[in-house]
Coordinates of C-alpha atoms in Angstrom, one line a residue:
M1 CA 123.7 105.7 108.1
N2 CA 121.9 104.2 105.2
P3 CA 119.5 101.5 106.3
L4 CA 120.1 99.4 103.4
L5 CA 123.7 99.7 103.8
I6 CA 123.5 98.4 107.6
L7 CA 121.5 95.4 106.4
K8 CA 123.9 94.5 103.7
C9 CA 126.8 94.9 106.3
K10 CA 125.1 92.6 108.9
T11 CA 124.1 90.1 106.4
N12 CA 127.4 89.9 104.8
L13 CA 129.0 89.3 108.5
L14 CA 126.3 86.4 109.0
L15 CA 127.2 84.7 105.7
M16 CA 131.0 84.9 106.3
L17 CA 130.7 83.3 109.6
L18 CA 128.6 80.6 108.2
L19 CA 130.8 80.1 105.4
V20 CA 134.1 79.7 107.3
G21 CA 132.7 77.7 109.9
S22 CA 133.4 80.2 112.7
S23 CA 133.2 78.7 116.1
A24 CA 131.5 81.9 117.3
F25 CA 128.4 80.8 115.3
S26 CA 128.4 77.1 115.0
M27 CA 125.5 74.7 114.9
Q28 CA 126.2 71.6 116.5
A29 CA 124.3 68.4 117.1
D30 CA 123.2 69.6 120.5
S31 CA 123.6 73.5 121.0
L32 CA 123.9 76.6 119.0
T33 CA 126.6 79.0 120.1
I34 CA 125.9 82.6 119.4
T35 CA 127.5 86.0 120.2
L36 CA 125.9 89.4 120.1
E37 CA 127.0 90.2 116.6
D38 CA 125.8 87.0 115.1
A39 CA 122.4 87.6 117.1
I40 CA 122.0 91.0 115.4
A41 CA 122.9 89.9 112.0
T42 CA 120.5 86.9 112.4
A43 CA 117.6 89.4 113.4
L44 CA 118.4 91.8 110.6
K45 CA 118.3 89.1 108.1
N46 CA 115.1 87.2 109.5
N47 CA 112.9 89.9 110.9
Y48 CA 109.5 90.2 109.3
E49 CA 109.1 93.8 110.2
I50 CA 112.2 94.8 108.7
E51 CA 111.3 92.8 105.5
I52 CA 108.1 94.8 105.5
A53 CA 109.8 98.1 105.9
K54 CA 112.1 97.1 103.0
N55 CA 109.2 96.5 100.7
N56 CA 107.9 99.8 101.4
V57 CA 111.1 101.5 100.5
E58 CA 111.2 99.7 97.3
A59 CA 107.6 100.5 96.6
N60 CA 108.0 104.2 97.2
T61 CA 111.3 104.1 95.0
L62 CA 109.2 102.6 92.3
L63 CA 106.5 105.4 92.7
N64 CA 109.1 108.2 92.7
N65 CA 108.9 108.9 88.9
Y66 CA 107.8 112.0 86.9
G67 CA 105.4 109.6 85.1
V68 CA 103.5 108.7 88.1
A69 CA 103.5 112.4 89.0
G70 CA 101.8 113.1 85.7
G71 CA 104.7 115.0 84.0
L72 CA 105.5 112.6 81.2
P73 CA 103.7 112.5 77.8
L74 CA 100.6 110.1 77.4
V75 CA 100.5 108.1 74.2
T76 CA 97.5 106.1 73.5
A77 CA 96.6 104.0 70.3
A78 CA 92.9 103.3 69.4
A79 CA 91.4 101.1 66.6
T80 CA 87.9 99.9 65.6
N81 CA 86.5 98.1 62.8
T82 CA 82.7 97.8 62.2
E83 CA 81.0 95.6 59.8
Q84 CA 77.3 96.4 59.0
I85 CA 74.4 95.4 56.9
T86 CA 71.8 98.0 55.9
Q87 CA 68.7 98.6 54.0
I88 CA 69.3 101.7 51.5
N89 CA 66.3 103.6 50.0
Q90 CA 67.5 106.9 48.4
K91 CA 66.3 109.4 45.8
L92 CA 68.6 111.9 44.1
T93 CA 68.0 115.1 42.7
D94 CA 68.8 114.1 39.2
G95 CA 65.9 111.6 39.7
T96 CA 68.1 108.7 40.3
E97 CA 66.6 106.0 43.0
I98 CA 68.5 103.5 44.9
S99 CA 66.8 100.9 46.7
R100 CA 68.8 97.8 48.2
N101 CA 68.4 95.3 51.0
A102 CA 71.3 93.9 52.9
A103 CA 73.9 96.3 51.6
A104 CA 77.3 95.6 53.2
G105 CA 79.4 98.4 54.8
N106 CA 82.6 98.7 56.7
N107 CA 84.1 101.4 59.0
T108 CA 87.6 101.3 60.1
Q109 CA 89.1 103.9 62.5
A110 CA 92.6 103.9 63.8
S111 CA 94.5 106.7 65.8
L112 CA 97.7 107.6 67.5
N113 CA 97.3 110.2 70.1
V114 CA 100.0 112.1 72.1
G115 CA 99.1 114.4 75.1
I116 CA 101.8 116.6 76.8
L117 CA 101.0 118.6 79.8
L118 CA 102.3 122.2 79.5
Y119 CA 101.1 123.7 82.6
N120 CA 98.8 123.1 85.6
G121 CA 99.8 125.4 88.4
K122 CA 103.1 123.4 89.0
R123 CA 100.9 120.5 90.6
V124 CA 103.3 117.9 88.9
V125 CA 106.2 119.4 90.4
S126 CA 104.7 119.3 93.9
T127 CA 103.5 115.8 93.4
K128 CA 107.0 114.7 92.3
K129 CA 108.7 116.1 95.3
R130 CA 106.1 114.6 97.6
L131 CA 106.9 111.2 96.1
A132 CA 110.5 111.8 96.9
E133 CA 109.6 112.7 100.3
L134 CA 107.7 109.6 100.6
Q135 CA 110.6 107.5 99.5
N136 CA 112.9 109.2 102.1
Q137 CA 110.4 108.8 104.9
S138 CA 110.1 105.1 104.1
A139 CA 113.9 104.8 104.3
E140 CA 113.8 106.6 107.7
L141 CA 111.2 104.2 108.9
L142 CA 113.3 101.2 107.8
N143 CA 116.0 102.7 109.8
S144 CA 113.9 103.2 112.9
Q145 CA 112.6 99.6 112.6
I146 CA 116.5 98.5 112.3
Q147 CA 117.5 100.5 115.3
N148 CA 114.4 99.0 117.3
T149 CA 115.3 95.5 116.2
I150 CA 119.0 95.8 117.3
A151 CA 118.0 97.4 120.6
L152 CA 115.4 94.5 121.2
V153 CA 118.0 91.9 120.3
M154 CA 120.6 93.4 122.6
T155 CA 118.3 93.8 125.5
S156 CA 117.0 90.1 125.0
Y157 CA 120.6 88.9 124.4
Y158 CA 121.9 90.5 128.0
D159 CA 118.9 89.3 129.6
V160 CA 120.0 85.7 128.8
V161 CA 123.5 86.8 130.1
R162 CA 122.0 88.1 133.2
Q163 CA 120.0 84.8 134.0
L164 CA 123.0 82.7 133.4
S165 CA 125.1 85.1 135.7
Y166 CA 122.3 84.3 138.3
L167 CA 122.9 80.7 137.7
N168 CA 126.7 81.1 138.6
T169 CA 126.0 82.8 141.6
V170 CA 123.8 80.1 142.9
R171 CA 126.0 77.4 141.7
T172 CA 128.9 79.1 143.6
S173 CA 126.5 79.2 146.8
I174 CA 125.9 75.4 146.2
Q175 CA 129.5 74.5 146.2
A176 CA 129.8 76.3 149.6
S177 CA 126.9 74.4 150.9
E178 CA 128.3 71.0 149.6
K179 CA 131.6 72.0 151.4
R180 CA 129.6 72.8 154.6
L181 CA 127.6 69.4 154.5
E182 CA 131.0 67.7 153.8
I183 CA 132.6 69.4 156.8
L184 CA 129.7 68.5 159.0
K185 CA 129.7 64.9 157.8
V186 CA 133.5 64.6 159.0
R187 CA 132.6 66.1 162.3
K188 CA 129.6 63.7 162.6
E189 CA 131.8 60.8 162.2
A190 CA 134.3 62.1 164.9
G191 CA 131.3 62.7 167.1
M192 CA 131.7 66.6 167.0
A193 CA 128.4 67.3 165.2
N194 CA 124.8 66.6 165.9
N195 CA 122.1 65.4 163.4
A196 CA 120.1 68.7 163.6
D197 CA 123.1 70.5 161.9
L198 CA 123.4 67.8 159.4
F199 CA 120.0 67.7 158.6
Q200 CA 119.7 71.6 158.2
A201 CA 122.8 71.7 156.1
Q202 CA 121.1 69.2 153.8
I203 CA 118.1 71.1 153.6
D204 CA 119.9 74.2 152.7
L205 CA 121.6 72.3 150.0
N206 CA 118.5 70.8 148.6
T207 CA 116.9 74.2 148.7
L208 CA 119.6 75.8 146.6
N209 CA 119.4 72.8 144.2
Q210 CA 115.8 73.6 143.8
T211 CA 116.7 77.6 143.3
F212 CA 119.2 76.3 140.6
L213 CA 116.5 74.3 138.8
D214 CA 114.1 77.3 139.0
Q215 CA 116.8 79.8 137.7
Q216 CA 117.6 77.3 134.8
M217 CA 114.0 77.4 133.7
V218 CA 113.9 81.1 133.9
A219 CA 117.2 81.2 131.8
Q220 CA 115.6 78.9 129.1
V221 CA 112.6 80.9 129.0
A222 CA 114.9 83.9 128.1
K223 CA 116.8 82.0 125.6
T224 CA 113.5 80.9 123.9
E225 CA 112.3 84.5 123.7
L226 CA 115.7 85.5 122.1
L227 CA 115.1 82.6 119.5
R228 CA 111.7 84.0 118.8
I229 CA 113.2 87.5 118.1
L230 CA 115.8 85.9 115.9
T231 CA 113.0 84.0 113.9
L232 CA 114.9 80.7 114.9
D233 CA 113.7 77.5 116.0
P234 CA 112.5 78.1 119.7
K235 CA 113.4 74.5 120.6
A236 CA 117.0 74.9 119.7
A237 CA 119.4 74.7 122.4
V238 CA 121.5 77.8 122.8
T239 CA 124.9 78.2 124.4
I240 CA 125.9 82.0 125.2
K241 CA 129.1 82.6 126.9
D242 CA 129.2 86.4 127.3
T243 CA 129.5 89.2 129.9
I244 CA 127.8 92.6 130.3
M245 CA 130.1 95.4 129.4
V246 CA 128.7 98.7 129.9
D247 CA 129.9 101.9 128.0
N248 CA 131.0 104.4 130.6
N249 CA 131.3 107.4 128.1
V250 CA 127.5 108.0 127.3
K251 CA 126.9 111.8 127.7
L252 CA 123.5 113.4 128.2
E253 CA 124.4 116.4 126.1
T254 CA 125.4 114.2 123.1
I255 CA 122.2 112.2 123.3
L256 CA 120.0 115.2 123.4
D257 CA 121.8 116.9 120.5
R258 CA 121.1 113.8 118.5
I259 CA 117.6 113.4 119.1
T260 CA 116.8 115.4 116.0
V261 CA 118.5 112.9 113.8
N262 CA 116.6 110.0 115.4
A263 CA 114.8 108.2 112.5
D264 CA 111.3 108.7 113.9
V265 CA 111.9 112.3 114.2
K266 CA 113.4 112.4 110.8
A267 CA 110.4 110.5 109.5
A268 CA 108.2 113.1 111.1
D269 CA 110.2 115.9 109.3
H270 CA 109.4 114.0 106.1
Q271 CA 105.7 114.0 106.8
I272 CA 105.6 117.8 107.5
R273 CA 107.2 118.2 104.1
I274 CA 104.9 115.8 102.6
N275 CA 101.6 117.5 103.9
E276 CA 103.1 120.9 102.8
L277 CA 103.4 119.5 99.2
I278 CA 99.8 118.3 99.4
V279 CA 99.0 121.8 100.4
R280 CA 100.6 122.9 97.0
E281 CA 98.9 120.3 95.0
T282 CA 95.5 121.2 96.1
A283 CA 96.3 124.9 95.6
A284 CA 97.3 124.1 92.1
L285 CA 93.9 122.4 91.5
R286 CA 92.5 126.0 91.1
Y287 CA 94.9 127.0 88.3
P288 CA 94.2 126.4 84.7
T289 CA 95.6 123.4 82.8
V290 CA 97.2 123.7 79.5
R291 CA 97.8 120.5 77.3
F292 CA 99.4 120.0 73.8
N293 CA 97.6 117.3 71.9
T294 CA 98.5 115.7 68.6
A295 CA 97.3 112.7 66.9
F296 CA 97.7 110.7 63.5
N297 CA 94.3 109.4 62.3
Y298 CA 93.1 106.9 59.7
S299 CA 89.6 106.6 58.6
R300 CA 88.1 104.3 56.0
N301 CA 84.3 104.1 55.3
Q302 CA 83.1 101.6 52.5
N303 CA 79.5 101.0 51.5
A304 CA 78.1 98.6 48.8
A305 CA 75.5 101.0 47.9
G306 CA 74.3 104.7 48.6
F307 CA 75.5 108.0 48.2
T308 CA 79.1 107.7 49.3
L309 CA 80.7 104.2 48.4
L310 CA 84.3 104.9 49.7
N311 CA 85.6 107.8 52.0
R312 CA 89.2 107.4 53.2
A313 CA 91.1 110.1 55.2
V314 CA 94.6 109.8 56.7
G315 CA 96.6 112.5 58.3
P316 CA 98.0 114.3 61.6
N317 CA 96.4 116.9 63.7
A318 CA 97.6 119.1 66.6
G319 CA 96.1 121.4 68.9
I320 CA 96.2 123.2 72.7
S321 CA 93.3 122.7 75.2
L322 CA 92.8 124.9 78.0
A323 CA 90.6 124.0 80.8
V324 CA 89.8 126.6 83.7
P325 CA 88.2 125.6 86.8
I326 CA 85.6 128.0 87.6
Y327 CA 83.3 126.4 90.3
N328 CA 83.1 123.1 91.8
G329 CA 81.1 123.7 95.0
S330 CA 84.2 125.0 96.8
A331 CA 85.6 121.4 96.9
F332 CA 89.3 122.6 96.0
K333 CA 89.1 125.3 98.4
R334 CA 88.0 122.9 101.3
Q335 CA 90.6 120.4 100.3
H336 CA 93.4 123.0 100.5
Q337 CA 92.1 123.9 104.0
V338 CA 92.1 120.3 105.1
A339 CA 95.6 120.1 103.9
E340 CA 96.9 122.9 105.9
I341 CA 95.2 121.6 108.9
N342 CA 97.0 118.3 108.5
T343 CA 100.2 120.2 108.1
E344 CA 99.9 121.6 111.5
S345 CA 99.0 118.3 113.0
A346 CA 102.2 116.8 111.6
K347 CA 104.1 119.8 113.0
L348 CA 102.6 119.0 116.3
Q349 CA 103.1 115.3 116.3
R350 CA 106.8 116.0 115.3
S351 CA 107.1 118.2 118.5
S352 CA 105.4 115.6 120.7
I353 CA 107.9 113.0 119.5
V354 CA 110.9 115.3 120.3
R355 CA 109.3 116.1 123.6
D356 CA 108.6 112.4 124.5
Y357 CA 112.2 111.5 123.4
N358 CA 113.9 114.2 125.2
A359 CA 112.1 113.2 128.2
G360 CA 112.7 109.7 127.9
A361 CA 116.5 110.3 127.3
V362 CA 116.7 112.2 130.5
K363 CA 114.9 109.7 132.5
M364 CA 116.9 106.7 131.0
F365 CA 120.0 108.8 131.6
Q366 CA 119.2 109.1 135.3
T367 CA 118.7 105.3 135.6
Y368 CA 122.0 104.8 133.6
L369 CA 124.1 107.3 135.9
S370 CA 122.5 105.9 139.1
S371 CA 123.2 102.3 138.1
L372 CA 126.7 103.1 137.2
Q373 CA 127.3 104.9 140.5
Q374 CA 125.8 101.9 142.5
L375 CA 127.5 99.4 140.4
E376 CA 131.0 100.2 141.4
T377 CA 130.2 99.9 145.2
Q378 CA 128.2 96.8 144.5
K379 CA 131.3 95.1 142.7
L380 CA 133.2 95.9 145.7
N381 CA 130.5 94.2 147.9
Y382 CA 130.5 91.3 145.9
S383 CA 134.2 90.9 146.1
L384 CA 134.3 91.2 149.7
S385 CA 131.0 89.0 150.1
K386 CA 132.8 86.2 148.1
Q387 CA 136.0 86.6 150.3
L388 CA 133.9 86.7 153.4
L389 CA 132.3 83.3 152.2
D390 CA 135.7 81.7 151.7
L391 CA 137.1 83.0 155.0
T392 CA 133.8 81.9 156.9
L393 CA 134.1 78.3 155.4
Q394 CA 137.6 78.2 156.5
R395 CA 136.9 79.3 160.1
F396 CA 133.9 76.7 159.9
E397 CA 136.2 73.9 159.0
L398 CA 138.7 75.0 161.9
I399 CA 135.5 75.2 164.4
Q400 CA 135.8 79.0 164.5
A401 CA 132.4 79.7 163.1
T402 CA 129.1 78.4 163.2
I403 CA 126.7 77.1 160.7
I404 CA 124.7 80.4 161.3
D405 CA 127.7 82.4 160.4
V406 CA 128.1 80.3 157.2
R407 CA 124.4 80.8 156.2
E408 CA 124.7 84.4 156.6
A409 CA 128.0 84.5 154.8
Q410 CA 126.1 82.6 151.9
R411 CA 123.1 85.1 152.0
S412 CA 125.2 88.0 151.9
F413 CA 127.2 86.5 148.7
E414 CA 123.9 85.7 147.0
D415 CA 122.3 89.1 147.7
A416 CA 125.4 90.9 146.6
G417 CA 125.7 89.0 143.4
Y418 CA 122.0 89.4 142.6
R419 CA 122.3 93.1 143.2
M420 CA 125.5 93.5 141.1
I421 CA 124.0 91.6 138.1
N422 CA 120.8 93.5 138.1
L423 CA 122.6 97.0 138.4
N424 CA 125.0 95.9 135.6
Y425 CA 122.1 94.8 133.4
A426 CA 120.0 97.9 134.3
A427 CA 123.0 100.2 133.2
K428 CA 123.4 98.1 130.0
A429 CA 119.7 98.3 129.2
A430 CA 119.7 102.1 129.7
E431 CA 122.9 102.5 127.4
I432 CA 121.2 100.5 124.7
E433 CA 117.9 102.7 124.9
L434 CA 119.9 106.0 125.0
K435 CA 121.8 104.8 121.8
R436 CA 118.6 104.0 120.3
L437 CA 117.2 107.2 121.0
S438 CA 120.3 109.0 119.4
N439 CA 120.4 106.6 116.3
T440 CA 123.7 105.3 117.1
L441 CA 123.1 101.6 117.5
Q442 CA 125.3 99.5 115.3

């Protein structure tokens, strides 16, 4: 997809949301509520690296011109006017003698010159094609930067969601501890509980509250990092209400088939063609250069004394020039050899990128598949551990379970929650990376 079109679509989305006052992206006095789509649109609008890449595209688009390649006529105009004072002493054949001091003179020259390249070994054609390849390459590099930015935003966004999910797990565990402490207080008043159990319950609650505060700090750090990526005020309060939904339909074969359309690989393809065109350009340096030149000249020379008092000439001229390189210390030959070496290096670099991306896709798909397989089991464990915690609290209230049973049920619930959240995030992060490698992030 055209990277500039992606930018335009994302920017239009952001502007539309701002204009209609969407609740999905609303700046309030105390917080900024943001969705994933808004985060991506904001990043694409504000990202400095994308702006730099866009400037490179615009610069290379301007340079992609036959005039820059040297294929258009060259028109120049020149004019000079010289005033002079001379001492003249002349003896003519007829016996006339001319002797004069401080004789004034004026010389005026003007010309309009036009030069047209007729042939130079097709160097202009190769240069124009190279400029076009540079423009296309810069567009692919912009697309690569867009894909990388989207991937970074999505990963950071879902990291915030992950940290907030941790908070929810701790919050649920705190509620269980509060209920346990409440039950023990009732038992203590009835003389059915001792201070040791009461103190332990209070300690456990205090510990969970401290864990909650620590997790709040971690979540805030994740939000600040997201704001940095979006180039927003890092001190802004952010509210994110979202869940991590993993695409279960990612196929390794599809990803590997699309590696060749990855923006970085396509940029490497353009680099190969650029170097091949440089080979042609350097080879053309050893060919003759033929130019057609024409000019319109005006010349006026006036003297106060002397043999010629006035000489004025006006008129056009035309001609063809031929320049044949014979020997220049084998510089052109060596430039041609270096260009061929650079072409081979570009091909090797492209093969290296494809190799690394293929290996990265296989490894990331293994992570993705393993996380999904474990996630289904972990979701079941999380559901069972929540039911177990509720049941244990009910049994504890009926004096059918001990405080140790409640603590173990809480620990199982917290561990199951952490594992489920981590697996969900790992699967989503792997999905994002796989789509980045296949150039399918939107």
